[in-house]
Tab-separated table of C-alpha atoms and ligand atoms in Angstrom:
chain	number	residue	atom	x	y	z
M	20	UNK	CA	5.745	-22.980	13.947
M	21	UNK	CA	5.949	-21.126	10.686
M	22	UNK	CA	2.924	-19.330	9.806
M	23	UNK	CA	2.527	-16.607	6.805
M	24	UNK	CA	0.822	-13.759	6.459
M	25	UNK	CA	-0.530	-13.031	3.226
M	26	UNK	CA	-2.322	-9.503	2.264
M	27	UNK	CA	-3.172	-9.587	-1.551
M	28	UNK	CA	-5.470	-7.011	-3.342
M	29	UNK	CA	-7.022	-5.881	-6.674
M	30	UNK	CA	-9.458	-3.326	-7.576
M	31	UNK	CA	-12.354	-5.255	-9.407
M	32	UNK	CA	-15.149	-2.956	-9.205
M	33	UNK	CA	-16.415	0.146	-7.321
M	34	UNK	CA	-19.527	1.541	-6.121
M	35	UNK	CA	-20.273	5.284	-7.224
M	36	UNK	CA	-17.169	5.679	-10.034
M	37	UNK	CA	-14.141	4.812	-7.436
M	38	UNK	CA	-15.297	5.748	-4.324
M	39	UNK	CA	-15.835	2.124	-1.999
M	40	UNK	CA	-16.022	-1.782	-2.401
M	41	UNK	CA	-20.103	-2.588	-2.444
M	42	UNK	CA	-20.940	-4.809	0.271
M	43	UNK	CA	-22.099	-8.026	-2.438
M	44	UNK	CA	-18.097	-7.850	-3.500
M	45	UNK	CA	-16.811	-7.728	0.279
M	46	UNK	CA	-19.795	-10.907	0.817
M	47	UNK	CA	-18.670	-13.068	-1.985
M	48	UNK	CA	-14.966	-12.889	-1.082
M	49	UNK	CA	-16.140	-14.127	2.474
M	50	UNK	CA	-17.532	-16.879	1.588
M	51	UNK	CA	-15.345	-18.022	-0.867
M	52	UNK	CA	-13.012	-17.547	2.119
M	53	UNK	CA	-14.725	-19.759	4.266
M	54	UNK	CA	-14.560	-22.557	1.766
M	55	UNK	CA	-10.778	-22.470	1.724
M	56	UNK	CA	-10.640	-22.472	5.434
M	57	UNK	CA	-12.988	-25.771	5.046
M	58	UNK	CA	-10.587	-27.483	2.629
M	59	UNK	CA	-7.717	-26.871	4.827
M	60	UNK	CA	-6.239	-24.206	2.429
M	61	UNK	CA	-6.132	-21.459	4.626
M	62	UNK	CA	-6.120	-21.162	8.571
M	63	UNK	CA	-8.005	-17.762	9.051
M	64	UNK	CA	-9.076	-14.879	7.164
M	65	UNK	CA	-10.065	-11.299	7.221
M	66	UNK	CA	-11.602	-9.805	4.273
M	67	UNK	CA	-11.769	-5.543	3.854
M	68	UNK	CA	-11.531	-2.627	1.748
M	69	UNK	CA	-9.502	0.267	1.539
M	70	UNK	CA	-11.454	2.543	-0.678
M	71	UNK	CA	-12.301	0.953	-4.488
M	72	UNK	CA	-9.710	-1.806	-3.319
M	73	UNK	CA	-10.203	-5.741	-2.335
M	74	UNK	CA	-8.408	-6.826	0.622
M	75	UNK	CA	-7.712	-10.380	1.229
M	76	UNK	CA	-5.791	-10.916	4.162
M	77	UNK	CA	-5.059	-15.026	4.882
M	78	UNK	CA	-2.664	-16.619	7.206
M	79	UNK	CA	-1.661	-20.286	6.623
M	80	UNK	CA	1.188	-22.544	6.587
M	81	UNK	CA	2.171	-22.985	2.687
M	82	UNK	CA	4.799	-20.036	3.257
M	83	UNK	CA	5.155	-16.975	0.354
M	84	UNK	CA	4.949	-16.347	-3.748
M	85	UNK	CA	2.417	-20.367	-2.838
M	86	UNK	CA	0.871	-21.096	-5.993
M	87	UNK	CA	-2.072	-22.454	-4.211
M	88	UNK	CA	-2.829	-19.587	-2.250
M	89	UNK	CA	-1.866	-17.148	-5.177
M	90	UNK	CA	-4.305	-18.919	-7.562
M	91	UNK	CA	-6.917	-19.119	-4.739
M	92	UNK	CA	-6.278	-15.467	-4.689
M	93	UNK	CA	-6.806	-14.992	-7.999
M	94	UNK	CA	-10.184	-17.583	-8.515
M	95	UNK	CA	-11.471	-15.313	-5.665
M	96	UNK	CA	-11.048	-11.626	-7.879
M	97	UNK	CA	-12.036	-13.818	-11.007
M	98	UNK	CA	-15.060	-15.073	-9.692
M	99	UNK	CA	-15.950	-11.892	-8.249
M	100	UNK	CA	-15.849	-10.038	-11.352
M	101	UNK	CA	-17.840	-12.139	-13.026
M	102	UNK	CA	-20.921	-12.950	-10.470
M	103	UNK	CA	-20.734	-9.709	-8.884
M	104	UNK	CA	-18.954	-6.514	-10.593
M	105	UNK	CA	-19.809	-7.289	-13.988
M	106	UNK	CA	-23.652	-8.887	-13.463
M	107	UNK	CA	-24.173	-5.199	-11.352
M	108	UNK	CA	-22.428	-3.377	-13.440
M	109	UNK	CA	-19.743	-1.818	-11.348
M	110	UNK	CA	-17.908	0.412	-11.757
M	111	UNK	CA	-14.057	-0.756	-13.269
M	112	UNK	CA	-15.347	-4.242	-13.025
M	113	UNK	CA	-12.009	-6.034	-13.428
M	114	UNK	CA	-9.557	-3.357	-13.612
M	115	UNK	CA	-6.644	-4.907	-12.162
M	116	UNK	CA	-6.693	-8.550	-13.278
M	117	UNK	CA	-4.429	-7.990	-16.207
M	118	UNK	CA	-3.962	-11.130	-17.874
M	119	UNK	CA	-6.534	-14.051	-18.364
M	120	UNK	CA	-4.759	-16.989	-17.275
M	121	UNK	CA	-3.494	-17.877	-14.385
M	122	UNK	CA	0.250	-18.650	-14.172
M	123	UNK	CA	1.286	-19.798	-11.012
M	124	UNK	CA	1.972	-16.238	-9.463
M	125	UNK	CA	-0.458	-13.387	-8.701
M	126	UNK	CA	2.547	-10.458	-9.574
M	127	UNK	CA	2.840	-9.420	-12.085
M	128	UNK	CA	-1.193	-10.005	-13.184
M	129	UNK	CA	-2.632	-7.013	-11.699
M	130	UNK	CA	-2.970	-7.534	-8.107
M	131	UNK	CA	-0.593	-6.252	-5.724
M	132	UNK	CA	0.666	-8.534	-2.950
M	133	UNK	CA	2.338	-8.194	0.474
M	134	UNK	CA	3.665	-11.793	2.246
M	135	UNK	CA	5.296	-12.486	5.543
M	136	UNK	CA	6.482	-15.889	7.013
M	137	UNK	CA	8.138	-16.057	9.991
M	138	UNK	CA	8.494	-18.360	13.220
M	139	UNK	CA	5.720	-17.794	15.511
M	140	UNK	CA	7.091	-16.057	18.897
M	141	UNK	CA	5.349	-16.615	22.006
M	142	UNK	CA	3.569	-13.992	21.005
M	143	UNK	CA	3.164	-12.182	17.916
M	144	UNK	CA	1.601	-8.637	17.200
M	145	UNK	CA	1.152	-7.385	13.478
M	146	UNK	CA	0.085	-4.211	11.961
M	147	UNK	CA	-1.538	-4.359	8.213
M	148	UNK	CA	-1.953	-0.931	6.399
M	149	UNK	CA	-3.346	-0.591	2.723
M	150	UNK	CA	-3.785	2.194	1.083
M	151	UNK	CA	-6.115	3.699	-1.937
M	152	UNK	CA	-5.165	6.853	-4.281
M	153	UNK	CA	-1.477	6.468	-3.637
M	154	UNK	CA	1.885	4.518	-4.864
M	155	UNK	CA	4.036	2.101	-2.653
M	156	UNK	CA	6.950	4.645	-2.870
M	157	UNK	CA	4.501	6.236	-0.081
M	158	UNK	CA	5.541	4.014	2.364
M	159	UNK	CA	9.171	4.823	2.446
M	160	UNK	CA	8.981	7.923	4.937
M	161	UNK	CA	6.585	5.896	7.021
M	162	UNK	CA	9.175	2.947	7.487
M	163	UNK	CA	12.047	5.857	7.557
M	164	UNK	CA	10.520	6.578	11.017
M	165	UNK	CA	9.084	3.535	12.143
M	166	UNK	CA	12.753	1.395	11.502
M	167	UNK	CA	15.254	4.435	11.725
M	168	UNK	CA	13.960	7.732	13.022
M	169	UNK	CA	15.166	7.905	16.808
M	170	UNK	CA	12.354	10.688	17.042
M	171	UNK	CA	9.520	8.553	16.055
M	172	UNK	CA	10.225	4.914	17.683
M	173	UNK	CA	12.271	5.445	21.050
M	174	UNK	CA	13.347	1.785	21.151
M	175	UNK	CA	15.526	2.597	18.338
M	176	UNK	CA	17.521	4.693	21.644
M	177	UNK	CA	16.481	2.484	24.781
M	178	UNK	CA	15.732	-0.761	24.028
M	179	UNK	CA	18.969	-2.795	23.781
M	180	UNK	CA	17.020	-5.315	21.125
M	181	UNK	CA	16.584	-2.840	18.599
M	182	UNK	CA	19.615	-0.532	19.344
M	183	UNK	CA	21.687	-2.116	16.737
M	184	UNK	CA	19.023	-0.930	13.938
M	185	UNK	CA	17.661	-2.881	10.565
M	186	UNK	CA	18.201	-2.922	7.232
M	187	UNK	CA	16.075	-1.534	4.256
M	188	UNK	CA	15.772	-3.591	0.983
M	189	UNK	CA	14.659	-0.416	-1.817
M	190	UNK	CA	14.151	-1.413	-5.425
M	191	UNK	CA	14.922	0.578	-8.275
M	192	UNK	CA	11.642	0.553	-10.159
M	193	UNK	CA	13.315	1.810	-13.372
M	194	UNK	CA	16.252	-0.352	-13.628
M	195	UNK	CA	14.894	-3.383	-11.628
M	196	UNK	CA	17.409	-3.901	-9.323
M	197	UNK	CA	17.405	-3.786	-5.611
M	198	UNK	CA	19.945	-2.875	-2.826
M	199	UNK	CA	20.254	-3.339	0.544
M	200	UNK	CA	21.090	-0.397	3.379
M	201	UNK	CA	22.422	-0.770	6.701
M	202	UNK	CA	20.607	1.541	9.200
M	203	UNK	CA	22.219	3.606	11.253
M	204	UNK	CA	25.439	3.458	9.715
M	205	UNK	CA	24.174	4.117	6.176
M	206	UNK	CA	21.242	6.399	7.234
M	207	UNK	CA	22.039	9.315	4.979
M	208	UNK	CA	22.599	7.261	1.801
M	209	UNK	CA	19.525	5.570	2.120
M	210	UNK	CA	17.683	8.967	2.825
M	211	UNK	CA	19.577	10.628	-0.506
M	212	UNK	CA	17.940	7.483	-2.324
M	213	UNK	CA	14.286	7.020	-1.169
M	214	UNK	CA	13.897	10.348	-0.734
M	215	UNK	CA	12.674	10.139	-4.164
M	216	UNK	CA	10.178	7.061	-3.973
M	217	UNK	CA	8.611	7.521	-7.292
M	218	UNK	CA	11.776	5.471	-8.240
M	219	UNK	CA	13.089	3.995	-4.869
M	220	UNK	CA	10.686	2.276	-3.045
M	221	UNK	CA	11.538	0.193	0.072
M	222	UNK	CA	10.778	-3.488	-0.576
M	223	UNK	CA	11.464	-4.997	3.493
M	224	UNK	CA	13.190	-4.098	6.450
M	225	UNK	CA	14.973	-6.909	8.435
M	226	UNK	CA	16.097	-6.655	11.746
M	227	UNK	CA	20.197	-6.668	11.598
M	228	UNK	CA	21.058	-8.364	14.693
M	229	UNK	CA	19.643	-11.717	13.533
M	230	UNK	CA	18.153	-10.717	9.766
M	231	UNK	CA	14.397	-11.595	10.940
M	232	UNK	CA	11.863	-9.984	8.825
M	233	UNK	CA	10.337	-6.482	10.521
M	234	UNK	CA	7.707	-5.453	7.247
M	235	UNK	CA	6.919	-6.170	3.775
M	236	UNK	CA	5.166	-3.837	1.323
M	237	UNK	CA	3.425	-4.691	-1.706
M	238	UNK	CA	5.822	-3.504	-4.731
M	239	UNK	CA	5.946	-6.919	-6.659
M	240	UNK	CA	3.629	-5.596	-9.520
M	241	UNK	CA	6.278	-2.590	-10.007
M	242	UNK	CA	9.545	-4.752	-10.013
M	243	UNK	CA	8.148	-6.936	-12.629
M	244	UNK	CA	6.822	-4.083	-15.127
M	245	UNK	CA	10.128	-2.139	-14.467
M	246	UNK	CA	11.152	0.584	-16.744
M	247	UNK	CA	7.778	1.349	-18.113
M	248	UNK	CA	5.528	3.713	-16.026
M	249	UNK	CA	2.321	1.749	-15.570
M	250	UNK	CA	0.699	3.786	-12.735
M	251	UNK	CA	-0.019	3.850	-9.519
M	252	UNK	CA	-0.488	0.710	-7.382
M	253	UNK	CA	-2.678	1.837	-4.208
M	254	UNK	CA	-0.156	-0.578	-1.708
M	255	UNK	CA	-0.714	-2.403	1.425
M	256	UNK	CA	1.775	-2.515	3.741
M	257	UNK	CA	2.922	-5.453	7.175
M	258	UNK	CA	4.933	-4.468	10.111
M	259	UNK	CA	5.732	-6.861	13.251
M	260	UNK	CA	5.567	-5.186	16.238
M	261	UNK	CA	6.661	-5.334	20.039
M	262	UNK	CA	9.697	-7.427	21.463
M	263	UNK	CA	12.563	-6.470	19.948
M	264	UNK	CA	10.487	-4.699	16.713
M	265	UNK	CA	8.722	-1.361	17.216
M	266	UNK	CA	6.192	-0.776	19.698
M	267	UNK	CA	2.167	-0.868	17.786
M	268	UNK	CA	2.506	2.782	18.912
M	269	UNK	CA	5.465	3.352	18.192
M	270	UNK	CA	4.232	2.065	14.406
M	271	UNK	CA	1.334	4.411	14.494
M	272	UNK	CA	3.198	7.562	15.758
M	273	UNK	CA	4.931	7.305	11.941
M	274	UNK	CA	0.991	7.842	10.628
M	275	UNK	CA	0.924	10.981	12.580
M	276	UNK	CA	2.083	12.820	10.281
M	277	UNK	CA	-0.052	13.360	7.137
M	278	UNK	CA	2.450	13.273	4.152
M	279	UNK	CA	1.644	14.116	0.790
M	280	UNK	CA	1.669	11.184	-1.165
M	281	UNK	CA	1.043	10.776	-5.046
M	282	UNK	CA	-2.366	9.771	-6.913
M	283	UNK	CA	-4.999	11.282	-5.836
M	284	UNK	CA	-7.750	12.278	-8.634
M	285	UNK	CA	-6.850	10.542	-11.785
M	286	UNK	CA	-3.246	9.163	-10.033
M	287	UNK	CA	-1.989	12.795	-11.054
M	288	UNK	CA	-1.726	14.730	-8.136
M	289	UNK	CA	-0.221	15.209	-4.898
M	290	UNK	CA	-1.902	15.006	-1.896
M	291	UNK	CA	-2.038	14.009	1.757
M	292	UNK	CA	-2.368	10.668	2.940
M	293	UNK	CA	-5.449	9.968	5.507
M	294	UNK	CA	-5.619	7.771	8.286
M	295	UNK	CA	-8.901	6.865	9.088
M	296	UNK	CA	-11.141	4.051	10.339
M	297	UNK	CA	-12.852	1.296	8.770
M	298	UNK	CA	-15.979	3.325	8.400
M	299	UNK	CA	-13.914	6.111	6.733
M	300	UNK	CA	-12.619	3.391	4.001
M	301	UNK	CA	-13.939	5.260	0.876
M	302	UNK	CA	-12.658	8.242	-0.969
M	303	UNK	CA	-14.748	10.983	-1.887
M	304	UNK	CA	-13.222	15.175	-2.148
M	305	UNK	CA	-11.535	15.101	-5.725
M	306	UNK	CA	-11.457	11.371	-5.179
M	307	UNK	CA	-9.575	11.789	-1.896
M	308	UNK	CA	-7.557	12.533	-0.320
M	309	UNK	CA	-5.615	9.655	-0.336
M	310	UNK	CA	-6.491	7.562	2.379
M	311	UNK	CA	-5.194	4.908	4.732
M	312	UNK	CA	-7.116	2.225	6.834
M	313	UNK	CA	-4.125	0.124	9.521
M	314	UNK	CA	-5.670	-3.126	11.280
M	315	UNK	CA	-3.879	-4.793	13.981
M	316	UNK	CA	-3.747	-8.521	14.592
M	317	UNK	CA	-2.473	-11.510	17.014
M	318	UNK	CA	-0.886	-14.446	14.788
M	319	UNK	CA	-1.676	-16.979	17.253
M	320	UNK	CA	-1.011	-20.592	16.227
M	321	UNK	CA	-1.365	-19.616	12.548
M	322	UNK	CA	-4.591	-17.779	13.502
M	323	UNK	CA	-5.106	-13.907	12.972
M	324	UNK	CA	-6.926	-13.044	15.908
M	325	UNK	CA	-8.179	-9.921	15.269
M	326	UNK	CA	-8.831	-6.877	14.041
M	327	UNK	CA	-8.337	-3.733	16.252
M	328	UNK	CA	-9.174	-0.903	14.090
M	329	UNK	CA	-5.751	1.096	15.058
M	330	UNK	CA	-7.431	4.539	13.515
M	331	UNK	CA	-10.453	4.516	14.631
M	332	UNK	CA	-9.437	6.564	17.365
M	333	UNK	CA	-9.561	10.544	18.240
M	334	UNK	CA	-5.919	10.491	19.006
M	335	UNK	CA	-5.896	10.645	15.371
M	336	UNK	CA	-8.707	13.522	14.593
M	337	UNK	CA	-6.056	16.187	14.774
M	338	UNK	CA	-3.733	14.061	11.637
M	339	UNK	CA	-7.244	13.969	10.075
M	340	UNK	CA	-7.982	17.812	10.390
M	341	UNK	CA	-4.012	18.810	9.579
M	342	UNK	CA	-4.601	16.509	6.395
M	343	UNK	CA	-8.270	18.244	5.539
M	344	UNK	CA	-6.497	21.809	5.746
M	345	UNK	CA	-3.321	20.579	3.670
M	346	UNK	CA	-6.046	19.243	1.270
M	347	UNK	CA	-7.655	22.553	1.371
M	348	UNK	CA	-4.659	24.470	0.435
M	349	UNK	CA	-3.001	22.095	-2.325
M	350	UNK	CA	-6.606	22.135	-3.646
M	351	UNK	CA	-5.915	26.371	-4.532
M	352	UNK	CA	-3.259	25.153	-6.690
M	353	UNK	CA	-5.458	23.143	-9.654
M	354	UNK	CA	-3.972	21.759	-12.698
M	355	UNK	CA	-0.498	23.495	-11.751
M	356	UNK	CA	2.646	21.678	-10.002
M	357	UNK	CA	3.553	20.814	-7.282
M	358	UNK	CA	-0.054	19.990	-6.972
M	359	UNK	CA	-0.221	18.232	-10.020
M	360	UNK	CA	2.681	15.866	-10.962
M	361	UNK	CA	5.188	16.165	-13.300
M	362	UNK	CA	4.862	15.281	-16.555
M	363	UNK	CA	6.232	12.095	-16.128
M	364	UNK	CA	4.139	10.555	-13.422
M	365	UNK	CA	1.132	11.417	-14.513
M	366	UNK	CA	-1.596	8.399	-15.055
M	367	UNK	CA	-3.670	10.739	-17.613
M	368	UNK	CA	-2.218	13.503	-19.810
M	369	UNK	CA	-3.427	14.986	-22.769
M	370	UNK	CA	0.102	17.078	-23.422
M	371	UNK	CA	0.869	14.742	-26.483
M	372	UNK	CA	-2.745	15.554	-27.815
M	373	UNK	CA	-2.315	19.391	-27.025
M	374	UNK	CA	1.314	19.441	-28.720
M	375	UNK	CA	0.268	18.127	-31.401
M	376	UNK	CA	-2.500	20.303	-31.939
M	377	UNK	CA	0.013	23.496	-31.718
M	378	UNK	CA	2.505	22.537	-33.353
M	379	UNK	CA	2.477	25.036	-36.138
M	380	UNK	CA	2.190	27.597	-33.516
M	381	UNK	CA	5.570	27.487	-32.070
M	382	UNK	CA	8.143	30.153	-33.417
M	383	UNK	CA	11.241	30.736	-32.905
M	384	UNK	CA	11.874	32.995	-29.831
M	385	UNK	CA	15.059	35.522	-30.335
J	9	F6R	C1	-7.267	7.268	-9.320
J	9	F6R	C2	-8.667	6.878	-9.567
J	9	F6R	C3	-9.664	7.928	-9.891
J	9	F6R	C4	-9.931	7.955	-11.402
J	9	F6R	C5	-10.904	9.092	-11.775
J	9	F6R	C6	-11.261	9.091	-13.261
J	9	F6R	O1	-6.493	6.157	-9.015
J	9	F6R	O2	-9.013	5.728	-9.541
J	9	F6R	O3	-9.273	9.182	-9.402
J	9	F6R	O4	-8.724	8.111	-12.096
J	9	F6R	O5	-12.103	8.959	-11.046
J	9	F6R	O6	-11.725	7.820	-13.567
J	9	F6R	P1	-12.305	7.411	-15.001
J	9	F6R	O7	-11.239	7.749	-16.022
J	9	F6R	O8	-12.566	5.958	-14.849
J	9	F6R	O9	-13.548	8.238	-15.221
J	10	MG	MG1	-10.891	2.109	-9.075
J	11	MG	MG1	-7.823	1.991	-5.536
C-alpha cells in the first residue's frame, strides 16, 4: 500500500517572546487532529513542537502537495491563531501564515512542509527531525554523512543494498533551479556545491539502484520565493531507515556532531545546532542555540506507530556539552563575523540606517 508521510509546520505564536509552543496551541491542534482522523481524512497523527514552531505530522493515503490535507493544514494554523494565539495574546501570533486565502497549496504561504509517499515495506522505520533557529541549508552536512560519508553510515561499505550509493536533488535558492548528483561518483562536485547551503540546499536523496525515495526536507517555501532573501525557515527534515537505507543509528551518528548552523538570535548569527529531547524543545541562551528535536516512527498499515524520542538519550550528553562550549566560545565573538553573518544573510540589519546616517562622514582616503 501507498501511505504518505506528511510533516508541515508554522510558527503561530510563542510563549515568553520565542522561546516554546504553549500547551493550549499544542491542545487545539490535537483535537482538530482527531476530527480529521474521524472524517476519514487522515489515518494517524502526532502533533509537537520544536521550539516557537507547530509540528503537524499526519500519515494518510491522499499522497503529496494533497489539497485536502494542505488546506486541513492550513484551517488547523488558521484556527489556531485566532482561538488561541491571538485571544492570549502570544507572542508572533500568526507569523508565518503569509497570505489570507487559501490556494490549494500550503508553500509558498508561510508554512514549511516536508512529504513522503512511498510503498509500504514489510516493515518500515522513519526518522522525523525539525529544527528551530536555523535554515534548511543546515541539513545538507547531515544528509552528506547519513547518504554518502563511508565514515558515518558503514552500510554505505558493507551492505551490498546500499553499496551502489544515492542521489542528492540540491536547489539553487537564488536562481530556482535544481540539479541532481550521483553519489559516489560525483561526491566532490556535490561537496564544492552544498558546501555553501545558504544557496544550495539539498531538496531529497533517492536511492540509485531503484530511485526509491531515502529523505525529504522542507525547502518548498525557499524555491518558491527564490531570488529574494526572505529569512530563515527553521526546517524539518524525513529519512527512511533500515533495509537497504541507513541504519536509525547510523541516521543519528550524523547528529553527533554539533555543526554550526545559521539563525540563532534574530536569524543573524552562527551557531551550533542542539540535539535534544522533547523536554529540551524550547530555546532559551541568546535564543538558542539552535536546537534539534528527531522522533522515530513505524509506518505500519498507514499508521505512525510511534514516537521514540531518538535524543532523549545520554549517548547524546557529550554532543550537548561539545555544543554548550562551542556556544560559549562563538558567544566571545558578539556583533563581529564569523559569529554574526554576513551582511547578506542577515534577518535584521540596521547598516542601511547607520550608512545613511554617516554619510557625510566618509572622505576620501589617499
Ligand atoms: C529568530 C527568532 C528570535 C527573534 C528575536 C527578536 O528566528 O525568532 O531570535 O528574532 O527574539 O524578536 P523580535 O524582533 O520579535 O523582538
Ligand atoms: Mg517565533
Ligand atoms: Mg522557530
Amino acid at each position: 500500500m501507498r501511505t504518505t508521510v506528511s510533516v508541515i509546520k508554522a510558527d503561530i505564536g510563542s510563549v515568553a517572546g520565542h522561546v516554546t509552543v504553549p500547551d493550549q496551541l499544542l491542545d487545539y491542534a490535537r483535537n482538530k487532529c482527531r476530527e480529521a482522523v474521524e472524517t476519514g481524512l487522515i489515518k494517524s497523527f502526532y502533533v509537537t513542537h520544536a521550539g516557537d514552531d507547530l509540528e503537524l505530522i499526519f500519515s494518510h493515503e491522499k499522497g503529496v502537495d494533497n489539497p485536502e490535507i494542505h488546506g486541513f493544514a492550513w484551517e488547523v494554523f488558521k484556527g489556531a491563531t485566532e482561538e488561541v494565539s491571538k485571544k492570549l495574546k502570544l507572542y508572533a501570533a500568526g507569523q508565518d501564515l503569509l497570505k489570507d486565502a487559501f490556494s490549494g497549496n500550503v508553500k509558498g504561504m508561510g508554512p514549511g512542509v516536508a512529504e513522503i509517499e512511498f510503498i509500504e515495506r514489510r516493515s518500515d522505520p522513519i526518522g522525523v527531525f525539525m529544527a528551530d533557529k536555523t535554515e534548511p541549508g543546515a541539513w545538507n552536512i547531515y544528509l552528506y554523512r547519513i547518504f554518502a560519508d563511508p565514515f558515518n553510515t558503514a552500510g554505505l561499505v558493507i551492505d551490498p543494498r546500499m553499496h551502489d550509493g544515492f542521489k542528492f536533488t540540491v536547489l539553487d535558492v537564488v536562481e530556482g533551479v535544481e540539479a541532481v548528483f550521483e553519489i559516489p561518483e560525483e561526491l566532490y562536485d556535490l561537496l564544492a556545491i552544498i558546501g555553501t547551503q545558504s544557496r544550495y540546499v539539498i531538496k531529497e536523496v533517492r536511492r540509485k539502484s531503484d530511485d526509491e525515495i531515502a529523505a525529504v526536507a522542507s525547502t518548498t517555501r525557499l524555491s518558491l520565493i527564490a531570488g529574494r532573501y526572505v529569512g530563515k525557515d527553521d526546517p524539518v527534515l524525513i529519512v527512511r531507515a533500515q533495509s537497504g537505507f541507513p541504519a536509525m543509528g547510523e541516521i543519528l551518528e550524523a547528529f553527533s556532531k554539533p555543526y554550526l548552523v545559521a539563525g540563532w538570535m534574530r536569524g543573524s548569527h552562527y551557531g551550533p545546532l542542539m540535539p535534544v529531547s522533547l523536554k529540551y524543545s524550547k530555546v532559551t541562551r541568546f535564543d538558542g542555540p539552535p536546537r534539534l528535536i528527531g522522533l522515530g516512527f513505524q509506518v505500519s498499515n498507514g499508521l505512525l506507530v510511534g514516537p521514540v524520542d531518538l535524543f532523549d538519550d545520554p549517548a547524546f550528553d557529550p554532543v550537548r556539552d561539545l555544543a554548550s562550549r562551542i556556544t560559549e566560545y562563538i558567544r566571545l565573538h558578539g556583533p563581529f563575523m564569523p559569529h554574526r553573518l554576513g551582511p547578506e544573510e542577515m534577518e535584521y540589519t540596521t547598516l542601511p540606517q547607520v550608512l545613511e546616517k554617516f554619510r557625510e562622514r566618509w572622505v576620501k582616503s589617499d
